[in-house]
Amino acid sequence: MDAASKQELSRLLRDIAADGCAVLLVTHDTELAADCADMCGMLFNGEILNEASPEEMFRENYFYTTPMARLIRGISENK
């Protein structure tokens, strides 16, 4: 998905959530998840391994993010 489409999808999901609807998004796109989720979960082999806010989930998760990406997205302790 290109950047403009991703921004539009993120905006639409936030608007739906702001209207009081629950939104469940399943994605491999951690940037999108970090941008529009209130809570994130990590699934593996059909089981939830971790649940946390996007800030907690991606702050120390070196498997999915780099220190620079976390800093740019504002989820680093070094803001």
PDB file of N, CA and C in Angstrom:
ATOM      1  N   MET A   1       0.841  -1.161   0.000  1.00  0.00           N
ATOM      2  CA  MET A   1       0.000   0.000   0.000  1.00  0.00           C
ATOM      3  C   MET A   1       0.899   1.242   0.000  1.00  0.00           C
ATOM      4  N   ASP A   2       0.583   2.204  -0.851  1.00  0.00           N
ATOM      5  CA  ASP A   2       1.399   3.417  -0.897  1.00  0.00           C
ATOM      6  C   ASP A   2       1.104   4.299   0.318  1.00  0.00           C
ATOM      7  N   ALA A   3       1.971   5.271   0.548  1.00  0.00           N
ATOM      8  CA  ALA A   3       1.889   6.101   1.751  1.00  0.00           C
ATOM      9  C   ALA A   3       0.580   6.886   1.839  1.00  0.00           C
ATOM     10  N   ALA A   4       0.108   7.417   0.726  1.00  0.00           N
ATOM     11  CA  ALA A   4      -1.137   8.193   0.738  1.00  0.00           C
ATOM     12  C   ALA A   4      -2.330   7.308   1.093  1.00  0.00           C
ATOM     13  N   SER A   5      -2.367   6.110   0.534  1.00  0.00           N
ATOM     14  CA  SER A   5      -3.459   5.176   0.838  1.00  0.00           C
ATOM     15  C   SER A   5      -3.412   4.744   2.298  1.00  0.00           C
ATOM     16  N   LYS A   6      -2.199   4.534   2.818  1.00  0.00           N
ATOM     17  CA  LYS A   6      -2.049   4.147   4.215  1.00  0.00           C
ATOM     18  C   LYS A   6      -2.538   5.258   5.144  1.00  0.00           C
ATOM     19  N   GLN A   7      -2.216   6.507   4.827  1.00  0.00           N
ATOM     20  CA  GLN A   7      -2.683   7.640   5.630  1.00  0.00           C
ATOM     21  C   GLN A   7      -4.206   7.729   5.604  1.00  0.00           C
ATOM     22  N   GLU A   8      -4.786   7.542   4.444  1.00  0.00           N
ATOM     23  CA  GLU A   8      -6.244   7.601   4.316  1.00  0.00           C
ATOM     24  C   GLU A   8      -6.902   6.470   5.108  1.00  0.00           C
ATOM     25  N   LEU A   9      -6.379   5.263   5.013  1.00  0.00           N
ATOM     26  CA  LEU A   9      -6.923   4.137   5.769  1.00  0.00           C
ATOM     27  C   LEU A   9      -6.822   4.404   7.266  1.00  0.00           C
ATOM     28  N   SER A  10      -5.695   4.899   7.710  1.00  0.00           N
ATOM     29  CA  SER A  10      -5.498   5.216   9.119  1.00  0.00           C
ATOM     30  C   SER A  10      -6.510   6.254   9.580  1.00  0.00           C
ATOM     31  N   ARG A  11      -6.728   7.284   8.787  1.00  0.00           N
ATOM     32  CA  ARG A  11      -7.707   8.319   9.125  1.00  0.00           C
ATOM     33  C   ARG A  11      -9.113   7.737   9.214  1.00  0.00           C
ATOM     34  N   LEU A  12      -9.475   6.892   8.251  1.00  0.00           N
ATOM     35  CA  LEU A  12     -10.800   6.272   8.261  1.00  0.00           C
ATOM     36  C   LEU A  12     -11.000   5.380   9.486  1.00  0.00           C
ATOM     37  N   LEU A  13      -9.989   4.593   9.837  1.00  0.00           N
ATOM     38  CA  LEU A  13     -10.096   3.729  11.009  1.00  0.00           C
ATOM     39  C   LEU A  13     -10.244   4.541  12.289  1.00  0.00           C
ATOM     40  N   ARG A  14      -9.485   5.619  12.417  1.00  0.00           N
ATOM     41  CA  ARG A  14      -9.606   6.486  13.601  1.00  0.00           C
ATOM     42  C   ARG A  14     -10.973   7.138  13.656  1.00  0.00           C
ATOM     43  N   ASP A  15     -11.516   7.565  12.500  1.00  0.00           N
ATOM     44  CA  ASP A  15     -12.856   8.165  12.465  1.00  0.00           C
ATOM     45  C   ASP A  15     -13.920   7.166  12.906  1.00  0.00           C
ATOM     46  N   ILE A  16     -13.810   5.942  12.435  1.00  0.00           N
ATOM     47  CA  ILE A  16     -14.772   4.901  12.826  1.00  0.00           C
ATOM     48  C   ILE A  16     -14.697   4.655  14.329  1.00  0.00           C
ATOM     49  N   ALA A  17     -13.483   4.559  14.859  1.00  0.00           N
ATOM     50  CA  ALA A  17     -13.305   4.348  16.301  1.00  0.00           C
ATOM     51  C   ALA A  17     -13.835   5.538  17.091  1.00  0.00           C
ATOM     52  N   ALA A  18     -13.630   6.742  16.590  1.00  0.00           N
ATOM     53  CA  ALA A  18     -14.111   7.946  17.279  1.00  0.00           C
ATOM     54  C   ALA A  18     -15.630   7.989  17.343  1.00  0.00           C
ATOM     55  N   ASP A  19     -16.294   7.319  16.401  1.00  0.00           N
ATOM     56  CA  ASP A  19     -17.751   7.229  16.401  1.00  0.00           C
ATOM     57  C   ASP A  19     -18.262   6.181  17.381  1.00  0.00           C
ATOM     58  N   GLY A  20     -17.353   5.523  18.104  1.00  0.00           N
ATOM     59  CA  GLY A  20     -17.743   4.556  19.120  1.00  0.00           C
ATOM     60  C   GLY A  20     -17.765   3.114  18.647  1.00  0.00           C
ATOM     61  N   CYS A  21     -17.309   2.851  17.445  1.00  0.00           N
ATOM     62  CA  CYS A  21     -17.275   1.486  16.927  1.00  0.00           C
ATOM     63  C   CYS A  21     -15.941   0.827  17.268  1.00  0.00           C
ATOM     64  N   ALA A  22     -16.003  -0.443  17.579  1.00  0.00           N
ATOM     65  CA  ALA A  22     -14.769  -1.206  17.783  1.00  0.00           C
ATOM     66  C   ALA A  22     -14.190  -1.555  16.416  1.00  0.00           C
ATOM     67  N   VAL A  23     -12.881  -1.469  16.304  1.00  0.00           N
ATOM     68  CA  VAL A  23     -12.186  -1.797  15.058  1.00  0.00           C
ATOM     69  C   VAL A  23     -11.133  -2.843  15.373  1.00  0.00           C
ATOM     70  N   LEU A  24     -11.177  -3.947  14.672  1.00  0.00           N
ATOM     71  CA  LEU A  24     -10.156  -4.983  14.802  1.00  0.00           C
ATOM     72  C   LEU A  24      -9.407  -5.034  13.476  1.00  0.00           C
ATOM     73  N   LEU A  25      -8.128  -4.733  13.536  1.00  0.00           N
ATOM     74  CA  LEU A  25      -7.285  -4.708  12.345  1.00  0.00           C
ATOM     75  C   LEU A  25      -6.218  -5.776  12.500  1.00  0.00           C
ATOM     76  N   VAL A  26      -6.131  -6.656  11.548  1.00  0.00           N
ATOM     77  CA  VAL A  26      -5.078  -7.677  11.545  1.00  0.00           C
ATOM     78  C   VAL A  26      -4.133  -7.308  10.410  1.00  0.00           C
ATOM     79  N   THR A  27      -2.870  -7.064  10.752  1.00  0.00           N
ATOM     80  CA  THR A  27      -1.915  -6.584   9.752  1.00  0.00           C
ATOM     81  C   THR A  27      -0.491  -6.970  10.130  1.00  0.00           C
ATOM     82  N   HIS A  28       0.353  -7.045   9.135  1.00  0.00           N
ATOM     83  CA  HIS A  28       1.790  -7.186   9.359  1.00  0.00           C
ATOM     84  C   HIS A  28       2.464  -5.812   9.329  1.00  0.00           C
ATOM     85  N   ASP A  29       1.695  -4.786   9.020  1.00  0.00           N
ATOM     86  CA  ASP A  29       2.217  -3.430   8.893  1.00  0.00           C
ATOM     87  C   ASP A  29       2.282  -2.777  10.269  1.00  0.00           C
ATOM     88  N   THR A  30       3.428  -2.864  10.915  1.00  0.00           N
ATOM     89  CA  THR A  30       3.564  -2.342  12.272  1.00  0.00           C
ATOM     90  C   THR A  30       3.448  -0.818  12.305  1.00  0.00           C
ATOM     91  N   GLU A  31       3.838  -0.158  11.238  1.00  0.00           N
ATOM     92  CA  GLU A  31       3.704   1.299  11.183  1.00  0.00           C
ATOM     93  C   GLU A  31       2.233   1.692  11.234  1.00  0.00           C
ATOM     94  N   LEU A  32       1.406   1.015  10.479  1.00  0.00           N
ATOM     95  CA  LEU A  32      -0.029   1.284  10.486  1.00  0.00           C
ATOM     96  C   LEU A  32      -0.616   0.964  11.859  1.00  0.00           C
ATOM     97  N   ALA A  33      -0.236  -0.151  12.428  1.00  0.00           N
ATOM     98  CA  ALA A  33      -0.737  -0.528  13.759  1.00  0.00           C
ATOM     99  C   ALA A  33      -0.336   0.505  14.798  1.00  0.00           C
ATOM    100  N   ALA A  34       0.903   0.937  14.769  1.00  0.00           N
ATOM    101  CA  ALA A  34       1.374   1.918  15.745  1.00  0.00           C
ATOM    102  C   ALA A  34       0.662   3.253  15.578  1.00  0.00           C
ATOM    103  N   ASP A  35       0.286   3.583  14.355  1.00  0.00           N
ATOM    104  CA  ASP A  35      -0.349   4.862  14.077  1.00  0.00           C
ATOM    105  C   ASP A  35      -1.805   4.913  14.506  1.00  0.00           C
ATOM    106  N   CYS A  36      -2.554   3.816  14.370  1.00  0.00           N
ATOM    107  CA  CYS A  36      -3.999   3.932  14.572  1.00  0.00           C
ATOM    108  C   CYS A  36      -4.574   3.022  15.656  1.00  0.00           C
ATOM    109  N   ALA A  37      -3.758   2.271  16.348  1.00  0.00           N
ATOM    110  CA  ALA A  37      -4.296   1.353  17.361  1.00  0.00           C
ATOM    111  C   ALA A  37      -4.225   1.942  18.763  1.00  0.00           C
ATOM    112  N   ASP A  38      -5.220   1.609  19.572  1.00  0.00           N
ATOM    113  CA  ASP A  38      -5.171   1.903  21.005  1.00  0.00           C
ATOM    114  C   ASP A  38      -4.425   0.797  21.736  1.00  0.00           C
ATOM    115  N   MET A  39      -4.619  -0.420  21.261  1.00  0.00           N
ATOM    116  CA  MET A  39      -3.961  -1.600  21.829  1.00  0.00           C
ATOM    117  C   MET A  39      -3.482  -2.475  20.677  1.00  0.00           C
ATOM    118  N   CYS A  40      -2.357  -3.152  20.889  1.00  0.00           N
ATOM    119  CA  CYS A  40      -1.803  -4.067  19.898  1.00  0.00           C
ATOM    120  C   CYS A  40      -1.623  -5.441  20.534  1.00  0.00           C
ATOM    121  N   GLY A  41      -1.744  -6.453  19.736  1.00  0.00           N
ATOM    122  CA  GLY A  41      -1.469  -7.811  20.180  1.00  0.00           C
ATOM    123  C   GLY A  41      -0.540  -8.481  19.189  1.00  0.00           C
ATOM    124  N   MET A  42       0.270  -9.376  19.695  1.00  0.00           N
ATOM    125  CA  MET A  42       1.165 -10.127  18.822  1.00  0.00           C
ATOM    126  C   MET A  42       0.713 -11.584  18.829  1.00  0.00           C
ATOM    127  N   LEU A  43       0.390 -12.082  17.644  1.00  0.00           N
ATOM    128  CA  LEU A  43      -0.057 -13.461  17.498  1.00  0.00           C
ATOM    129  C   LEU A  43       1.067 -14.322  16.947  1.00  0.00           C
ATOM    130  N   PHE A  44       1.117 -15.548  17.421  1.00  0.00           N
ATOM    131  CA  PHE A  44       2.044 -16.524  16.858  1.00  0.00           C
ATOM    132  C   PHE A  44       1.409 -17.890  16.998  1.00  0.00           C
ATOM    133  N   ASN A  45       1.296 -18.583  15.890  1.00  0.00           N
ATOM    134  CA  ASN A  45       0.774 -19.939  15.887  1.00  0.00           C
ATOM    135  C   ASN A  45      -0.611 -20.009  16.539  1.00  0.00           C
ATOM    136  N   GLY A  46      -1.433 -18.986  16.276  1.00  0.00           N
ATOM    137  CA  GLY A  46      -2.797 -18.961  16.781  1.00  0.00           C
ATOM    138  C   GLY A  46      -2.955 -18.537  18.225  1.00  0.00           C
ATOM    139  N   GLU A  47      -1.889 -18.097  18.864  1.00  0.00           N
ATOM    140  CA  GLU A  47      -1.962 -17.681  20.265  1.00  0.00           C
ATOM    141  C   GLU A  47      -1.490 -16.241  20.408  1.00  0.00           C
ATOM    142  N   ILE A  48      -2.116 -15.520  21.326  1.00  0.00           N
ATOM    143  CA  ILE A  48      -1.694 -14.158  21.629  1.00  0.00           C
ATOM    144  C   ILE A  48      -0.483 -14.232  22.546  1.00  0.00           C
ATOM    145  N   LEU A  49       0.646 -13.732  22.073  1.00  0.00           N
ATOM    146  CA  LEU A  49       1.876 -13.753  22.856  1.00  0.00           C
ATOM    147  C   LEU A  49       2.034 -12.514  23.717  1.00  0.00           C
ATOM    148  N   ASN A  50       1.506 -11.381  23.251  1.00  0.00           N
ATOM    149  CA  ASN A  50       1.704 -10.130  23.957  1.00  0.00           C
ATOM    150  C   ASN A  50       0.571  -9.181  23.617  1.00  0.00           C
ATOM    151  N   GLU A  51       0.127  -8.407  24.599  1.00  0.00           N
ATOM    152  CA  GLU A  51      -0.837  -7.334  24.399  1.00  0.00           C
ATOM    153  C   GLU A  51      -0.319  -6.103  25.109  1.00  0.00           C
ATOM    154  N   ALA A  52      -0.360  -4.963  24.432  1.00  0.00           N
ATOM    155  CA  ALA A  52       0.134  -3.724  25.039  1.00  0.00           C
ATOM    156  C   ALA A  52      -0.300  -2.542  24.173  1.00  0.00           C
ATOM    157  N   SER A  53      -0.106  -1.353  24.703  1.00  0.00           N
ATOM    158  CA  SER A  53      -0.323  -0.152  23.897  1.00  0.00           C
ATOM    159  C   SER A  53       0.729  -0.140  22.782  1.00  0.00           C
ATOM    160  N   PRO A  54       0.478   0.614  21.708  1.00  0.00           N
ATOM    161  CA  PRO A  54       1.493   0.687  20.649  1.00  0.00           C
ATOM    162  C   PRO A  54       2.844   1.173  21.173  1.00  0.00           C
ATOM    163  N   GLU A  55       2.814   2.123  22.087  1.00  0.00           N
ATOM    164  CA  GLU A  55       4.060   2.642  22.649  1.00  0.00           C
ATOM    165  C   GLU A  55       4.841   1.540  23.340  1.00  0.00           C
ATOM    166  N   GLU A  56       4.144   0.760  24.176  1.00  0.00           N
ATOM    167  CA  GLU A  56       4.809  -0.336  24.896  1.00  0.00           C
ATOM    168  C   GLU A  56       5.232  -1.450  23.949  1.00  0.00           C
ATOM    169  N   MET A  57       4.363  -1.780  23.008  1.00  0.00           N
ATOM    170  CA  MET A  57       4.619  -2.897  22.099  1.00  0.00           C
ATOM    171  C   MET A  57       5.856  -2.657  21.244  1.00  0.00           C
ATOM    172  N   PHE A  58       5.997  -1.447  20.722  1.00  0.00           N
ATOM    173  CA  PHE A  58       7.053  -1.198  19.750  1.00  0.00           C
ATOM    174  C   PHE A  58       8.272  -0.480  20.313  1.00  0.00           C
ATOM    175  N   ARG A  59       8.204  -0.003  21.540  1.00  0.00           N
ATOM    176  CA  ARG A  59       9.343   0.727  22.116  1.00  0.00           C
ATOM    177  C   ARG A  59      10.589  -0.138  22.176  1.00  0.00           C
ATOM    178  N   GLU A  60      10.462  -1.346  22.657  1.00  0.00           N
ATOM    179  CA  GLU A  60      11.622  -2.226  22.831  1.00  0.00           C
ATOM    180  C   GLU A  60      11.589  -3.448  21.917  1.00  0.00           C
ATOM    181  N   ASN A  61      10.718  -3.447  20.932  1.00  0.00           N
ATOM    182  CA  ASN A  61      10.564  -4.603  20.064  1.00  0.00           C
ATOM    183  C   ASN A  61      11.504  -4.482  18.868  1.00  0.00           C
ATOM    184  N   TYR A  62      12.732  -4.943  19.034  1.00  0.00           N
ATOM    185  CA  TYR A  62      13.730  -4.812  17.981  1.00  0.00           C
ATOM    186  C   TYR A  62      13.469  -5.732  16.793  1.00  0.00           C
ATOM    187  N   PHE A  63      12.585  -6.709  16.965  1.00  0.00           N
ATOM    188  CA  PHE A  63      12.244  -7.592  15.855  1.00  0.00           C
ATOM    189  C   PHE A  63      11.466  -6.829  14.787  1.00  0.00           C
ATOM    190  N   TYR A  64      10.602  -5.918  15.211  1.00  0.00           N
ATOM    191  CA  TYR A  64       9.730  -5.211  14.276  1.00  0.00           C
ATOM    192  C   TYR A  64      10.145  -3.783  13.969  1.00  0.00           C
ATOM    193  N   THR A  65      10.911  -3.143  14.852  1.00  0.00           N
ATOM    194  CA  THR A  65      11.212  -1.741  14.626  1.00  0.00           C
ATOM    195  C   THR A  65      12.685  -1.455  14.883  1.00  0.00           C
ATOM    196  N   THR A  66      13.130  -0.357  14.317  1.00  0.00           N
ATOM    197  CA  THR A  66      14.497   0.104  14.559  1.00  0.00           C
ATOM    198  C   THR A  66      14.432   1.291  15.519  1.00  0.00           C
ATOM    199  N   PRO A  67      15.520   1.596  16.202  1.00  0.00           N
ATOM    200  CA  PRO A  67      15.508   2.768  17.093  1.00  0.00           C
ATOM    201  C   PRO A  67      15.099   4.056  16.366  1.00  0.00           C
ATOM    202  N   MET A  68      15.565   4.255  15.139  1.00  0.00           N
ATOM    203  CA  MET A  68      15.207   5.462  14.392  1.00  0.00           C
ATOM    204  C   MET A  68      13.714   5.498  14.092  1.00  0.00           C
ATOM    205  N   ALA A  69      13.133   4.376  13.690  1.00  0.00           N
ATOM    206  CA  ALA A  69      11.702   4.337  13.391  1.00  0.00           C
ATOM    207  C   ALA A  69      10.882   4.643  14.634  1.00  0.00           C
ATOM    208  N   ARG A  70      11.294   4.107  15.778  1.00  0.00           N
ATOM    209  CA  ARG A  70      10.572   4.381  17.025  1.00  0.00           C
ATOM    210  C   ARG A  70      10.674   5.860  17.390  1.00  0.00           C
ATOM    211  N   LEU A  71      11.834   6.452  17.218  1.00  0.00           N
ATOM    212  CA  LEU A  71      12.033   7.865  17.539  1.00  0.00           C
ATOM    213  C   LEU A  71      11.171   8.753  16.642  1.00  0.00           C
ATOM    214  N   ILE A  72      11.153   8.464  15.357  1.00  0.00           N
ATOM    215  CA  ILE A  72      10.375   9.251  14.399  1.00  0.00           C
ATOM    216  C   ILE A  72       8.888   9.164  14.713  1.00  0.00           C
ATOM    217  N   ARG A  73       8.411   7.984  15.096  1.00  0.00           N
ATOM    218  CA  ARG A  73       6.995   7.804  15.400  1.00  0.00           C
ATOM    219  C   ARG A  73       6.626   8.288  16.791  1.00  0.00           C
ATOM    220  N   GLY A  74       7.599   8.733  17.565  1.00  0.00           N
ATOM    221  CA  GLY A  74       7.302   9.261  18.890  1.00  0.00           C
ATOM    222  C   GLY A  74       7.020   8.203  19.925  1.00  0.00           C
ATOM    223  N   ILE A  75       7.535   6.984  19.729  1.00  0.00           N
ATOM    224  CA  ILE A  75       7.291   5.922  20.708  1.00  0.00           C
ATOM    225  C   ILE A  75       8.577   5.527  21.415  1.00  0.00           C
ATOM    226  N   SER A  76       9.551   6.404  21.347  1.00  0.00           N
ATOM    227  CA  SER A  76      10.820   6.161  22.025  1.00  0.00           C
ATOM    228  C   SER A  76      10.850   6.937  23.331  1.00  0.00           C
ATOM    229  N   GLU A  77      11.545   6.412  24.309  1.00  0.00           N
ATOM    230  CA  GLU A  77      11.708   7.131  25.565  1.00  0.00           C
ATOM    231  C   GLU A  77      12.581   8.363  25.372  1.00  0.00           C
ATOM    232  N   ASN A  78      13.317   8.437  24.278  1.00  0.00           N
ATOM    233  CA  ASN A  78      14.226   9.555  23.999  1.00  0.00           C
ATOM    234  C   ASN A  78      13.568  10.627  23.140  1.00  0.00           C
ATOM    235  N   LYS A  79      12.297  10.888  23.337  1.00  0.00           N
ATOM    236  CA  LYS A  79      11.562  11.844  22.497  1.00  0.00           C
ATOM    237  C   LYS A  79      12.194  13.209  22.525  1.00  0.00           C
TER     238      LYS A  79
END
